[in-house]
Amino acid sequence: MIKRFEKINRVNGELSLTGDKSISHRAIIFSAMASGKSIITNLSQAQDVISTMVIMHKLGASILTKDRKIIIGGMGYKGFKVPASNLDCGNSGTSARLIAGLLAAQDFNSTLIGDESLSKRPMKRVVDPLMKMGTEFQSNEKLTLPVTIIPKSNINSIDYEMPVASAQVKSSILIAGLHCDEVTTVIEKEQTRDHTEKMLGLPVKVTEGKIISSSSKKYYPEAKEYFVPGDISTSAFHIILTLLTPNSELIIKNVSLNTTRTGFIDVLKKMGANISFEDIKTSSNEDYGNIIIKSSSLKNIRIDSQIIPNIIDEIPILTIAGIFAEGEFVIENAKELRVKESDRIKSICTNLMHLGLNVEELENGFIVSGAIKNSKPVFESFGDHRISMAFSILSMLLDNGGEVNGFECVAISNPKFEEQINSIIK
Ligand code: S3P
């Protein structure tokens, strides 16, 4: 579906977003693992999160919606039932990686499948450590989905130094580790999002610049109530639209402010953005609060490589801020972008070249400079929700608007994208 967006004049108002996608996946998985009834408020409505929910249901967990709350009846330690068919992760890398860790520690075989995009994305990164814990896997040569998980006996704990900066891999190992008496440790050189550690209350220490998180049976989740704060990655689109539109001001309420996710706000502030936080609270060890954004003129800065894992999902929309900011916009050390829902380096560069900008594609990033020349652009979503939303926002900032082909994939993370935008444009 091709969707047309006209230039907008002003952003103003207040917005509440549905729950953060990363926290929602974990709240569902931990509730399904626990014994008894957990209640989740403000769960994400993303298609990805529905994939996780359907899988947990197939494994036996009961799921009920009541008064906009989700009530999950968990199966308890190793209580999951053998699924009747393959477990479909759809487009969701987080479902595939986290649930692989959970299934590696059960007493039955299971098979994870996914859509065309997910079936191209690497699973070796979780298969390697989970094999070290004693589980076997059957897959193709490339080690992509479908993957059959064949647990052998009780898994053993490991100490694992991460070869890639990935919260999904870290979480997969830590979740498997919840099934061992002995302690499993994961050692990271670069900090990645820490929702699994925070939500389970896992020990984390920093020594000689390395972040060491550990898990064991002692931290196996118990039934509880979760409040999922608004999705910070979703808020990035509304934040950047507000910053780049004159005479605009927006308040986004109760958004996750976990510091392993707010890196893009640090980058924007360094670029000159007027963004502040207020009314900060905590739930399940996760900070959240209101974000206040006012129109700002921006200057590009050098983005430090250490912050890349923190801003990895926001790079498509940060690029839109970058092309309106003074100076050239440079992303480096971000090779992981090539294995996201699309090859995001390619997707971004292709769309920007179409605008007539000077674009240099690097192996691990890209450089953009120059002025927009094409006044009637049609952007491609590449079936990637964040590319679709980033170029929809860009279209709203162009004098003659713009179009996005394959817009509908926004539902992967935010089915309410258009509704939210319509409620804040004046
Ligand atoms: C996620 C981790 C990130 C991120 C993804 C969600 C998570 O992936 O890109 O959207 O919830 O753990 P990687 O950890 O593989 O970089």
PDB file of N, CA, C and O and ligand atoms in Angstrom, residues 21-23 25-26 94 97-98 121 125 165-169 171 192-193 195-196 261 309 312-313 336 340-341 344 386, ligand 1:
ATOM      1  N   LYS A  21       7.869  -2.125  23.501  1.00  0.00           N
ATOM      2  CA  LYS A  21       7.864  -3.455  22.879  1.00  0.00           C
ATOM      3  C   LYS A  21       8.825  -4.411  23.609  1.00  0.00           C
ATOM      4  O   LYS A  21       8.455  -5.546  23.912  1.00  0.00           O
ATOM      5  N   SER A  22      10.030  -3.957  23.906  1.00  0.00           N
ATOM      6  CA  SER A  22      11.015  -4.840  24.569  1.00  0.00           C
ATOM      7  C   SER A  22      10.511  -5.280  25.939  1.00  0.00           C
ATOM      8  O   SER A  22      10.624  -6.454  26.316  1.00  0.00           O
ATOM      9  N   ILE A  23       9.957  -4.337  26.692  1.00  0.00           N
ATOM     10  CA  ILE A  23       9.472  -4.663  28.047  1.00  0.00           C
ATOM     11  C   ILE A  23       8.245  -5.579  27.935  1.00  0.00           C
ATOM     12  O   ILE A  23       8.077  -6.516  28.720  1.00  0.00           O
ATOM     13  N   HIS A  25       7.484  -7.856  25.538  1.00  0.00           N
ATOM     14  CA  HIS A  25       7.880  -9.247  25.247  1.00  0.00           C
ATOM     15  C   HIS A  25       8.283  -9.949  26.548  1.00  0.00           C
ATOM     16  O   HIS A  25       7.888 -11.083  26.812  1.00  0.00           O
ATOM     17  N   ARG A  26       9.099  -9.248  27.334  1.00  0.00           N
ATOM     18  CA  ARG A  26       9.637  -9.864  28.553  1.00  0.00           C
ATOM     19  C   ARG A  26       8.539 -10.069  29.594  1.00  0.00           C
ATOM     20  O   ARG A  26       8.506 -11.101  30.269  1.00  0.00           O
ATOM     21  N   THR A  94      13.150 -10.486  18.488  1.00  0.00           N
ATOM     22  CA  THR A  94      13.177 -10.592  19.955  1.00  0.00           C
ATOM     23  C   THR A  94      12.461 -11.871  20.386  1.00  0.00           C
ATOM     24  O   THR A  94      12.954 -12.602  21.254  1.00  0.00           O
ATOM     25  N   ARG A  97      14.820 -14.961  19.463  1.00  0.00           N
ATOM     26  CA  ARG A  97      16.036 -15.125  20.274  1.00  0.00           C
ATOM     27  C   ARG A  97      15.699 -15.431  21.734  1.00  0.00           C
ATOM     28  O   ARG A  97      16.271 -16.338  22.341  1.00  0.00           O
ATOM     29  N   LEU A  98      14.769 -14.676  22.332  1.00  0.00           N
ATOM     30  CA  LEU A  98      14.462 -14.884  23.753  1.00  0.00           C
ATOM     31  C   LEU A  98      13.799 -16.246  23.983  1.00  0.00           C
ATOM     32  O   LEU A  98      14.138 -16.968  24.916  1.00  0.00           O
ATOM     33  N   ARG A 121      17.490 -13.705   9.095  1.00  0.00           N
ATOM     34  CA  ARG A 121      18.304 -13.094  10.150  1.00  0.00           C
ATOM     35  C   ARG A 121      19.039 -14.156  10.979  1.00  0.00           C
ATOM     36  O   ARG A 121      18.553 -15.268  11.150  1.00  0.00           O
ATOM     37  N   ARG A 125      24.001 -16.693  16.543  1.00  0.00           N
ATOM     38  CA  ARG A 125      24.410 -15.935  17.724  1.00  0.00           C
ATOM     39  C   ARG A 125      23.765 -16.457  19.017  1.00  0.00           C
ATOM     40  O   ARG A 125      24.336 -16.304  20.084  1.00  0.00           O
ATOM     41  N   ALA A 165      27.313  -7.087  20.179  1.00  0.00           N
ATOM     42  CA  ALA A 165      26.545  -6.326  21.172  1.00  0.00           C
ATOM     43  C   ALA A 165      25.073  -6.583  20.888  1.00  0.00           C
ATOM     44  O   ALA A 165      24.519  -6.043  19.941  1.00  0.00           O
ATOM     45  N   SER A 166      24.442  -7.455  21.667  1.00  0.00           N
ATOM     46  CA  SER A 166      23.041  -7.792  21.414  1.00  0.00           C
ATOM     47  C   SER A 166      22.306  -8.143  22.708  1.00  0.00           C
ATOM     48  O   SER A 166      22.644  -9.114  23.394  1.00  0.00           O
ATOM     49  N   ALA A 167      21.286  -7.334  23.012  1.00  0.00           N
ATOM     50  CA  ALA A 167      20.474  -7.591  24.208  1.00  0.00           C
ATOM     51  C   ALA A 167      19.640  -8.853  24.026  1.00  0.00           C
ATOM     52  O   ALA A 167      19.300  -9.529  24.996  1.00  0.00           O
ATOM     53  N   GLN A 168      19.319  -9.162  22.767  1.00  0.00           N
ATOM     54  CA  GLN A 168      18.522 -10.372  22.519  1.00  0.00           C
ATOM     55  C   GLN A 168      19.330 -11.607  22.872  1.00  0.00           C
ATOM     56  O   GLN A 168      18.826 -12.536  23.502  1.00  0.00           O
ATOM     57  N   VAL A 169      20.601 -11.627  22.462  1.00  0.00           N
ATOM     58  CA  VAL A 169      21.458 -12.783  22.752  1.00  0.00           C
ATOM     59  C   VAL A 169      21.703 -12.879  24.259  1.00  0.00           C
ATOM     60  O   VAL A 169      21.549 -13.949  24.871  1.00  0.00           O
ATOM     61  N   SER A 171      19.868 -11.805  26.641  1.00  0.00           N
ATOM     62  CA  SER A 171      18.635 -12.212  27.329  1.00  0.00           C
ATOM     63  C   SER A 171      18.352 -13.690  27.125  1.00  0.00           C
ATOM     64  O   SER A 171      17.889 -14.372  28.040  1.00  0.00           O
ATOM     65  N   THR A 192      24.248  -3.065  26.356  1.00  0.00           N
ATOM     66  CA  THR A 192      23.028  -3.153  25.549  1.00  0.00           C
ATOM     67  C   THR A 192      21.839  -3.027  26.504  1.00  0.00           C
ATOM     68  O   THR A 192      22.019  -3.061  27.727  1.00  0.00           O
ATOM     69  N   ARG A 193      20.634  -2.914  25.955  1.00  0.00           N
ATOM     70  CA  ARG A 193      19.463  -2.687  26.820  1.00  0.00           C
ATOM     71  C   ARG A 193      19.378  -3.757  27.908  1.00  0.00           C
ATOM     72  O   ARG A 193      19.669  -4.934  27.657  1.00  0.00           O
ATOM     73  N   HIS A 195      16.687  -4.646  30.070  1.00  0.00           N
ATOM     74  CA  HIS A 195      15.355  -4.917  30.630  1.00  0.00           C
ATOM     75  C   HIS A 195      15.269  -6.274  31.318  1.00  0.00           C
ATOM     76  O   HIS A 195      14.623  -6.405  32.354  1.00  0.00           O
ATOM     77  N   THR A 196      15.914  -7.296  30.720  1.00  0.00           N
ATOM     78  CA  THR A 196      15.843  -8.634  31.324  1.00  0.00           C
ATOM     79  C   THR A 196      16.419  -8.591  32.735  1.00  0.00           C
ATOM     80  O   THR A 196      15.808  -9.088  33.695  1.00  0.00           O
ATOM     81  N   ARG A 261      18.203   2.944  26.789  1.00  0.00           N
ATOM     82  CA  ARG A 261      17.353   3.202  25.622  1.00  0.00           C
ATOM     83  C   ARG A 261      17.296   4.686  25.240  1.00  0.00           C
ATOM     84  O   ARG A 261      16.802   5.013  24.159  1.00  0.00           O
ATOM     85  N   PRO A 309      24.942   0.656  20.290  1.00  0.00           N
ATOM     86  CA  PRO A 309      23.940  -0.350  20.709  1.00  0.00           C
ATOM     87  C   PRO A 309      22.711   0.292  21.369  1.00  0.00           C
ATOM     88  O   PRO A 309      21.600  -0.210  21.241  1.00  0.00           O
ATOM     89  N   ILE A 312      20.490   1.812  18.451  1.00  0.00           N
ATOM     90  CA  ILE A 312      20.439   0.996  17.229  1.00  0.00           C
ATOM     91  C   ILE A 312      19.071   1.057  16.532  1.00  0.00           C
ATOM     92  O   ILE A 312      18.998   1.174  15.311  1.00  0.00           O
ATOM     93  N   ASP A 313      17.985   1.041  17.302  1.00  0.00           N
ATOM     94  CA  ASP A 313      16.648   1.047  16.679  1.00  0.00           C
ATOM     95  C   ASP A 313      16.245   2.451  16.213  1.00  0.00           C
ATOM     96  O   ASP A 313      15.305   2.601  15.429  1.00  0.00           O
ATOM     97  N   GLU A 336      25.558  -3.936  12.779  1.00  0.00           N
ATOM     98  CA  GLU A 336      24.345  -4.665  13.190  1.00  0.00           C
ATOM     99  C   GLU A 336      23.112  -4.221  12.404  1.00  0.00           C
ATOM    100  O   GLU A 336      22.152  -4.960  12.263  1.00  0.00           O
ATOM    101  N   LYS A 340      19.019  -6.276  10.696  1.00  0.00           N
ATOM    102  CA  LYS A 340      17.739  -5.942  11.331  1.00  0.00           C
ATOM    103  C   LYS A 340      16.591  -6.369  10.396  1.00  0.00           C
ATOM    104  O   LYS A 340      16.804  -7.150   9.477  1.00  0.00           O
ATOM    105  N   GLU A 341      15.383  -5.833  10.608  1.00  0.00           N
ATOM    106  CA  GLU A 341      14.209  -6.265   9.845  1.00  0.00           C
ATOM    107  C   GLU A 341      14.431  -6.122   8.342  1.00  0.00           C
ATOM    108  O   GLU A 341      13.822  -6.824   7.534  1.00  0.00           O
ATOM    109  N   ARG A 344      19.272  -2.223   7.099  1.00  0.00           N
ATOM    110  CA  ARG A 344      18.890  -0.808   7.285  1.00  0.00           C
ATOM    111  C   ARG A 344      19.894   0.172   6.684  1.00  0.00           C
ATOM    112  O   ARG A 344      19.522   1.302   6.352  1.00  0.00           O
ATOM    113  N   ARG A 386      10.451   0.378  11.001  1.00  0.00           N
ATOM    114  CA  ARG A 386      11.134   1.625  11.393  1.00  0.00           C
ATOM    115  C   ARG A 386      11.549   2.460  10.173  1.00  0.00           C
ATOM    116  O   ARG A 386      11.618   3.676  10.241  1.00  0.00           O
TER     117      ARG A 386
HETATM  118  C1  S3P B   1      15.808  -5.851  21.479  1.00  0.00           C
HETATM  119  C2  S3P B   1      17.156  -5.739  21.273  1.00  0.00           C
HETATM  120  C3  S3P B   1      17.737  -5.117  20.062  1.00  0.00           C
HETATM  121  C4  S3P B   1      16.709  -4.294  19.291  1.00  0.00           C
HETATM  122  C5  S3P B   1      15.409  -4.984  19.163  1.00  0.00           C
HETATM  123  C6  S3P B   1      14.833  -5.326  20.533  1.00  0.00           C
HETATM  124  C7  S3P B   1      15.360  -6.495  22.738  1.00  0.00           C
HETATM  125  O1  S3P B   1      18.243  -6.123  19.206  1.00  0.00           O
HETATM  126  O2  S3P B   1      17.226  -3.956  18.015  1.00  0.00           O
HETATM  127  O3  S3P B   1      14.487  -4.161  18.467  1.00  0.00           O
HETATM  128  O4  S3P B   1      14.173  -6.330  23.104  1.00  0.00           O
HETATM  129  O5  S3P B   1      16.173  -7.164  23.385  1.00  0.00           O
HETATM  130  P1  S3P B   1      19.758  -6.670  19.414  1.00  0.00           P
HETATM  131  O6  S3P B   1      19.912  -6.867  20.835  1.00  0.00           O
HETATM  132  O7  S3P B   1      19.882  -7.946  18.643  1.00  0.00           O
HETATM  133  O8  S3P B   1      20.615  -5.575  18.858  1.00  0.00           O
END
